[in-house]
Short mmCIF file of C-alpha atoms and ligand atoms in Angstrom, two decimals:
data_model
loop_
_atom_site.label_atom_id
_atom_site.label_comp_id
_atom_site.label_asym_id
_atom_site.label_seq_id
_atom_site.Cartn_x
_atom_site.Cartn_y
_atom_site.Cartn_z
CA UNK A 216 -22.36 10.57 4.21
CA UNK A 217 -19.82 8.87 6.48
CA UNK A 218 -19.85 5.11 6.64
CA UNK A 219 -19.74 3.75 10.16
CA UNK A 220 -17.04 1.09 10.63
CA UNK A 221 -19.71 -1.40 11.67
CA UNK A 222 -21.67 -1.07 8.42
CA UNK A 223 -21.33 -4.63 7.13
CA UNK A 224 -23.67 -4.21 4.17
CA UNK A 225 -20.95 -2.54 2.08
CA UNK A 226 -17.96 -4.32 0.66
CA UNK A 227 -14.85 -3.33 2.56
CA UNK A 228 -11.82 -2.48 0.45
CA UNK A 229 -8.27 -2.05 1.70
CA UNK A 230 -6.27 0.08 -0.74
CA UNK A 231 -2.49 -0.30 -0.44
CA UNK A 232 -0.86 2.44 -2.47
CA UNK A 233 2.01 4.82 -1.69
CA UNK A 234 1.26 7.21 -4.57
CA UNK A 235 -0.90 10.07 -3.21
CA UNK A 236 -2.66 10.86 -6.49
CA UNK A 237 -3.59 7.26 -7.28
CA UNK A 238 -4.54 6.51 -3.68
CA UNK A 239 -6.84 9.52 -3.44
CA UNK A 240 -8.36 8.76 -6.85
CA UNK A 241 -9.13 5.18 -5.75
CA UNK A 242 -10.50 6.24 -2.39
CA UNK A 243 -12.84 8.84 -3.87
CA UNK A 244 -13.97 6.65 -6.76
CA UNK A 245 -14.67 3.59 -4.62
CA UNK A 246 -16.46 5.56 -1.90
CA UNK A 247 -18.78 7.19 -4.41
CA UNK A 248 -19.65 3.67 -5.57
CA UNK A 249 -20.75 2.54 -2.11
CA UNK A 250 -17.57 0.72 -1.07
CA UNK A 251 -16.17 1.24 2.42
CA UNK A 252 -12.52 2.18 1.87
CA UNK A 253 -9.42 2.20 4.06
CA UNK A 254 -6.19 3.46 2.50
CA UNK A 255 -2.76 2.29 3.71
CA UNK A 256 0.38 3.87 2.26
CA UNK A 257 2.90 1.26 3.39
CA UNK A 258 3.10 -2.53 3.54
CA UNK A 259 3.42 -2.58 7.33
CA UNK A 260 0.39 -0.32 7.72
CA UNK A 261 -1.60 -2.60 5.40
CA UNK A 262 -0.66 -5.80 7.25
CA UNK A 263 -1.52 -4.17 10.59
CA UNK A 264 -4.85 -2.95 9.24
CA UNK A 265 -5.73 -6.35 7.73
CA UNK A 266 -4.88 -8.08 11.02
CA UNK A 267 -7.35 -5.93 12.94
CA UNK A 268 -10.31 -5.50 10.56
CA UNK A 269 -12.02 -7.85 8.13
CA UNK A 270 -11.82 -6.90 4.46
CA UNK A 271 -13.52 -8.25 1.34
CA UNK A 272 -11.11 -6.77 -1.19
CA UNK A 273 -7.41 -5.87 -1.26
CA UNK A 274 -6.26 -3.46 -4.00
CA UNK A 275 -2.52 -3.83 -3.92
CA UNK A 276 0.26 -1.74 -5.44
CA UNK A 277 3.43 -3.82 -5.85
CA UNK A 278 6.05 -1.08 -5.55
CA UNK A 279 5.78 0.05 -1.92
CA UNK A 280 8.42 1.97 0.07
CA UNK A 281 8.90 -0.67 2.76
CA UNK A 282 7.94 -4.02 1.22
CA UNK A 283 7.33 -5.82 -2.03
CA UNK A 284 3.60 -6.05 -2.63
CA UNK A 285 4.02 -9.73 -3.61
CA UNK A 286 5.01 -10.53 -0.01
CA UNK A 287 1.82 -8.83 1.22
CA UNK A 288 -0.26 -10.84 -1.26
CA UNK A 289 1.35 -14.09 -0.06
CA UNK A 290 0.90 -13.26 3.63
CA UNK A 291 -2.73 -12.17 3.33
CA UNK A 292 -3.71 -15.00 0.97
CA UNK A 293 -2.54 -17.52 3.59
CA UNK A 294 -4.37 -15.78 6.44
CA UNK A 295 -7.54 -14.82 4.55
CA UNK A 296 -8.41 -17.40 1.87
CA UNK A 297 -11.64 -15.58 0.92
CA UNK A 298 -10.03 -12.16 0.41
CA UNK A 299 -10.33 -10.87 -3.16
CA UNK A 300 -6.86 -9.62 -4.11
CA UNK A 301 -6.39 -7.38 -7.14
CA UNK A 302 -2.89 -6.19 -7.96
CA UNK A 303 -2.40 -2.72 -9.41
CA UNK A 304 0.98 -2.55 -11.05
CA UNK A 305 3.11 -0.56 -13.44
CA UNK A 306 5.04 -3.78 -14.14
CA UNK A 307 3.83 -5.14 -17.44
CA UNK A 308 6.14 -8.08 -18.08
CA UNK A 309 4.46 -11.48 -18.21
CA UNK A 310 6.79 -12.75 -15.51
CA UNK A 311 5.51 -10.08 -13.07
CA UNK A 312 1.89 -10.89 -13.82
CA UNK A 313 2.57 -14.60 -13.31
CA UNK A 314 4.42 -13.88 -10.05
CA UNK A 315 1.44 -11.81 -8.84
CA UNK A 316 -1.10 -14.50 -9.61
CA UNK A 317 1.17 -17.17 -8.12
CA UNK A 318 1.48 -15.08 -4.96
CA UNK A 319 -2.28 -15.43 -4.50
CA UNK A 320 -3.79 -12.52 -6.42
CA UNK A 321 -7.14 -13.12 -8.15
CA UNK A 322 -6.64 -10.48 -10.82
CA UNK A 323 -4.38 -7.61 -11.82
CA UNK A 324 -4.66 -4.27 -13.59
CA UNK A 325 -1.79 -2.50 -15.30
CA UNK A 326 -1.28 1.21 -14.49
CA UNK A 327 -2.52 3.56 -15.72
CA UNK A 328 -5.89 1.87 -15.38
CA UNK A 329 -9.39 3.27 -15.75
CA UNK A 330 -11.56 3.46 -12.65
CA UNK A 331 -14.61 2.24 -14.57
CA UNK A 332 -12.73 -0.89 -15.64
CA UNK A 333 -11.61 -1.50 -12.07
CA UNK A 334 -15.20 -1.09 -10.82
CA UNK A 335 -16.48 -3.49 -13.48
CA UNK A 336 -13.87 -6.11 -12.54
CA UNK A 337 -14.76 -5.72 -8.86
CA UNK A 338 -18.45 -6.21 -9.60
CA UNK A 339 -17.73 -9.30 -11.70
CA UNK A 340 -15.52 -10.89 -9.02
CA UNK A 341 -17.89 -10.08 -6.17
CA UNK A 342 -20.90 -11.36 -8.13
CA UNK A 343 -19.13 -14.67 -8.78
CA UNK A 344 -18.19 -14.95 -5.12
CA UNK A 345 -21.77 -14.32 -4.02
CA UNK A 346 -22.99 -17.00 -6.45
CA UNK A 347 -20.56 -19.62 -5.14
CA UNK A 348 -20.91 -18.83 -1.44
CA UNK A 349 -22.57 -21.57 0.62
CA UNK A 350 -26.37 -21.48 1.06
CA UNK A 351 -27.55 -19.36 3.98
CA UNK A 352 -29.83 -20.60 6.73
CA UNK A 353 -33.33 -19.11 6.69
CA UNK A 354 -33.65 -15.99 8.86
CA UNK A 355 -36.46 -16.04 11.43
CA UNK A 356 -38.01 -12.65 12.27
CA UNK A 357 -40.99 -12.83 14.65
CA UNK A 358 -43.38 -15.19 12.78
CA UNK A 359 -41.75 -14.47 9.43
CA UNK A 360 -39.16 -16.80 7.88
CA UNK A 361 -36.97 -15.45 5.11
CA UNK A 362 -35.12 -18.05 3.06
CA UNK A 363 -32.69 -16.16 0.83
CA UNK A 364 -31.35 -19.36 -0.75
CA UNK A 365 -34.80 -20.49 -1.93
CA UNK A 366 -35.99 -16.86 -2.25
CA UNK A 367 -39.08 -17.57 -0.17
CA UNK A 368 -40.82 -15.46 2.44
CA UNK A 369 -43.13 -17.41 4.74
CA UNK A 370 -45.52 -16.28 7.46
CA UNK A 371 -46.73 -19.27 9.51
CA UNK A 372 -45.80 -21.55 6.60
CA UNK A 373 -47.88 -19.42 4.20
CA UNK A 374 -46.02 -17.90 1.24
CA UNK A 375 -45.99 -14.09 1.24
CA UNK A 376 -45.94 -13.02 -2.42
CA UNK A 377 -43.16 -10.41 -2.83
CA UNK A 378 -41.84 -8.78 -5.98
CA UNK A 379 -38.10 -9.35 -6.60
CA UNK A 380 -37.00 -5.89 -5.35
CA UNK A 381 -39.28 -6.12 -2.31
CA UNK A 382 -37.68 -9.46 -1.46
CA UNK A 383 -34.16 -8.06 -1.97
CA UNK A 384 -34.91 -5.05 0.21
CA UNK A 385 -36.28 -7.21 3.03
CA UNK A 386 -33.28 -9.56 2.67
CA UNK A 387 -30.73 -6.75 3.08
CA UNK A 388 -32.55 -5.41 6.16
CA UNK A 389 -32.93 -8.93 7.59
CA UNK A 390 -29.26 -9.77 7.11
CA UNK A 391 -28.48 -6.73 9.29
CA UNK A 392 -31.27 -6.99 11.84
CA UNK A 393 -31.02 -4.27 14.47
CA UNK A 394 -28.64 -2.14 12.40
CA UNK A 395 -29.40 1.28 10.91
CA UNK A 396 -28.96 0.89 7.15
CA UNK A 397 -28.40 4.16 5.21
CA UNK A 398 -30.61 4.82 2.19
CA UNK A 399 -27.54 4.97 -0.08
CA UNK A 400 -26.50 1.49 1.02
CA UNK A 401 -29.95 0.06 0.32
CA UNK A 402 -30.00 1.70 -3.11
CA UNK A 403 -26.55 0.30 -3.89
CA UNK A 404 -27.34 -3.21 -2.61
CA UNK A 405 -30.81 -3.63 -4.07
CA UNK A 406 -30.64 -1.63 -7.28
CA UNK A 407 -27.23 -0.81 -8.66
CA UNK A 408 -23.81 0.01 -7.33
CA UNK A 409 -23.69 3.00 -9.65
CA UNK A 410 -27.02 4.47 -8.64
CA UNK A 411 -26.92 8.27 -8.54
CA UNK A 412 -30.57 9.04 -9.29
CA UNK A 413 -33.61 9.66 -7.14
CA UNK A 414 -34.13 7.41 -4.14
CA UNK A 415 -37.94 7.68 -4.49
CA UNK A 416 -37.88 4.13 -5.88
CA UNK A 417 -36.70 2.99 -2.46
CA UNK A 418 -39.66 4.65 -0.69
CA UNK A 419 -42.16 3.23 -3.18
CA UNK A 420 -40.73 -0.28 -2.84
CA UNK A 421 -40.61 0.01 0.96
CA UNK A 422 -44.27 1.13 1.04
CA UNK A 423 -45.38 -1.84 -1.07
CA UNK A 424 -43.23 -4.25 0.97
CA UNK A 425 -44.87 -3.03 4.19
CA UNK A 426 -48.31 -3.27 2.60
CA UNK A 427 -47.78 -6.84 1.45
CA UNK A 428 -46.46 -7.94 4.85
CA UNK A 429 -49.38 -6.28 6.66
CA UNK A 430 -51.88 -7.88 4.26
CA UNK A 431 -50.34 -11.30 4.86
CA UNK A 432 -50.42 -10.82 8.64
CA UNK A 433 -54.05 -9.63 8.52
CA UNK A 434 -55.03 -12.62 6.39
CA UNK A 435 -53.28 -15.00 8.80
CA UNK A 436 -55.66 -16.92 11.05
CA UNK A 437 -52.98 -17.29 13.73
CA UNK A 438 -52.42 -13.60 14.63
CA UNK A 439 -49.00 -13.58 12.99
CA UNK A 440 -46.41 -11.18 14.38
CA UNK A 441 -44.25 -9.22 11.92
CA UNK A 442 -40.79 -7.75 12.42
CA UNK A 443 -40.89 -3.96 12.71
CA UNK A 444 -39.30 -1.84 9.98
CA UNK A 445 -38.49 1.56 11.48
CA UNK A 446 -37.98 4.61 9.26
CA UNK A 447 -34.95 6.63 10.36
CA UNK A 448 -35.70 10.11 9.05
CA UNK A 449 -32.86 11.53 6.97
CA UNK A 450 -30.86 8.30 7.28
CA UNK A 451 -32.53 5.06 6.24
CA UNK A 452 -34.25 2.06 7.82
CA UNK A 453 -33.77 -0.46 10.60
CA UNK A 454 -35.46 -3.83 10.94
CA UNK A 455 -36.22 -5.11 14.44
CA UNK A 456 -37.10 -8.66 15.28
CA1 CA B 657 4.06 2.46 -5.75
#
């Protein structure tokens, strides 16, 4: 399934690599693990791309035809302090590793590297970033208030009891109110980035989430209004305020 450029629920990765085989390998591997990937083959192309679109992760080869990757790391670190920069390099000397980290990289992998190790490092870095990101304001949806920092779901001040996955599912939809979220993205965000199994779990969790919200609204003495969760057949779901 193609990922629309506006799909903000996936992590966006800019791959900068002039080697066709490695670039294609990275692109395929990352896409099948629910990352949104753009691949630039030159330094200039990468800088242009990064200036026009926001990225979460930069996977950077150092030996590029037009520029030294270290200069790209320095430039993008200054402009985008939150960007996760991982250097992919065939240079193994300590001095090169130190230069890479000093240029602003968060991590490095020596070629040839294994895709599974790269994916594990990405998960670890992104998890740490999510844990240290500032608390988010509660999201108000009709009469429902979703506080992802406190992990509370309130309807007219009354707690709606949700199971952890039901809460996570509602949180992903709420953070992208009005957007169509593909099933694959929900599976990746709520369950596991490496999920390849049945997506029946998603339907079961969605059904129980809807049931719990409806029960809470019915029990409310103040005629509480709920946000609408629309099923998009063959695609996914969309939450509307
Ligand atoms: Ca290269």
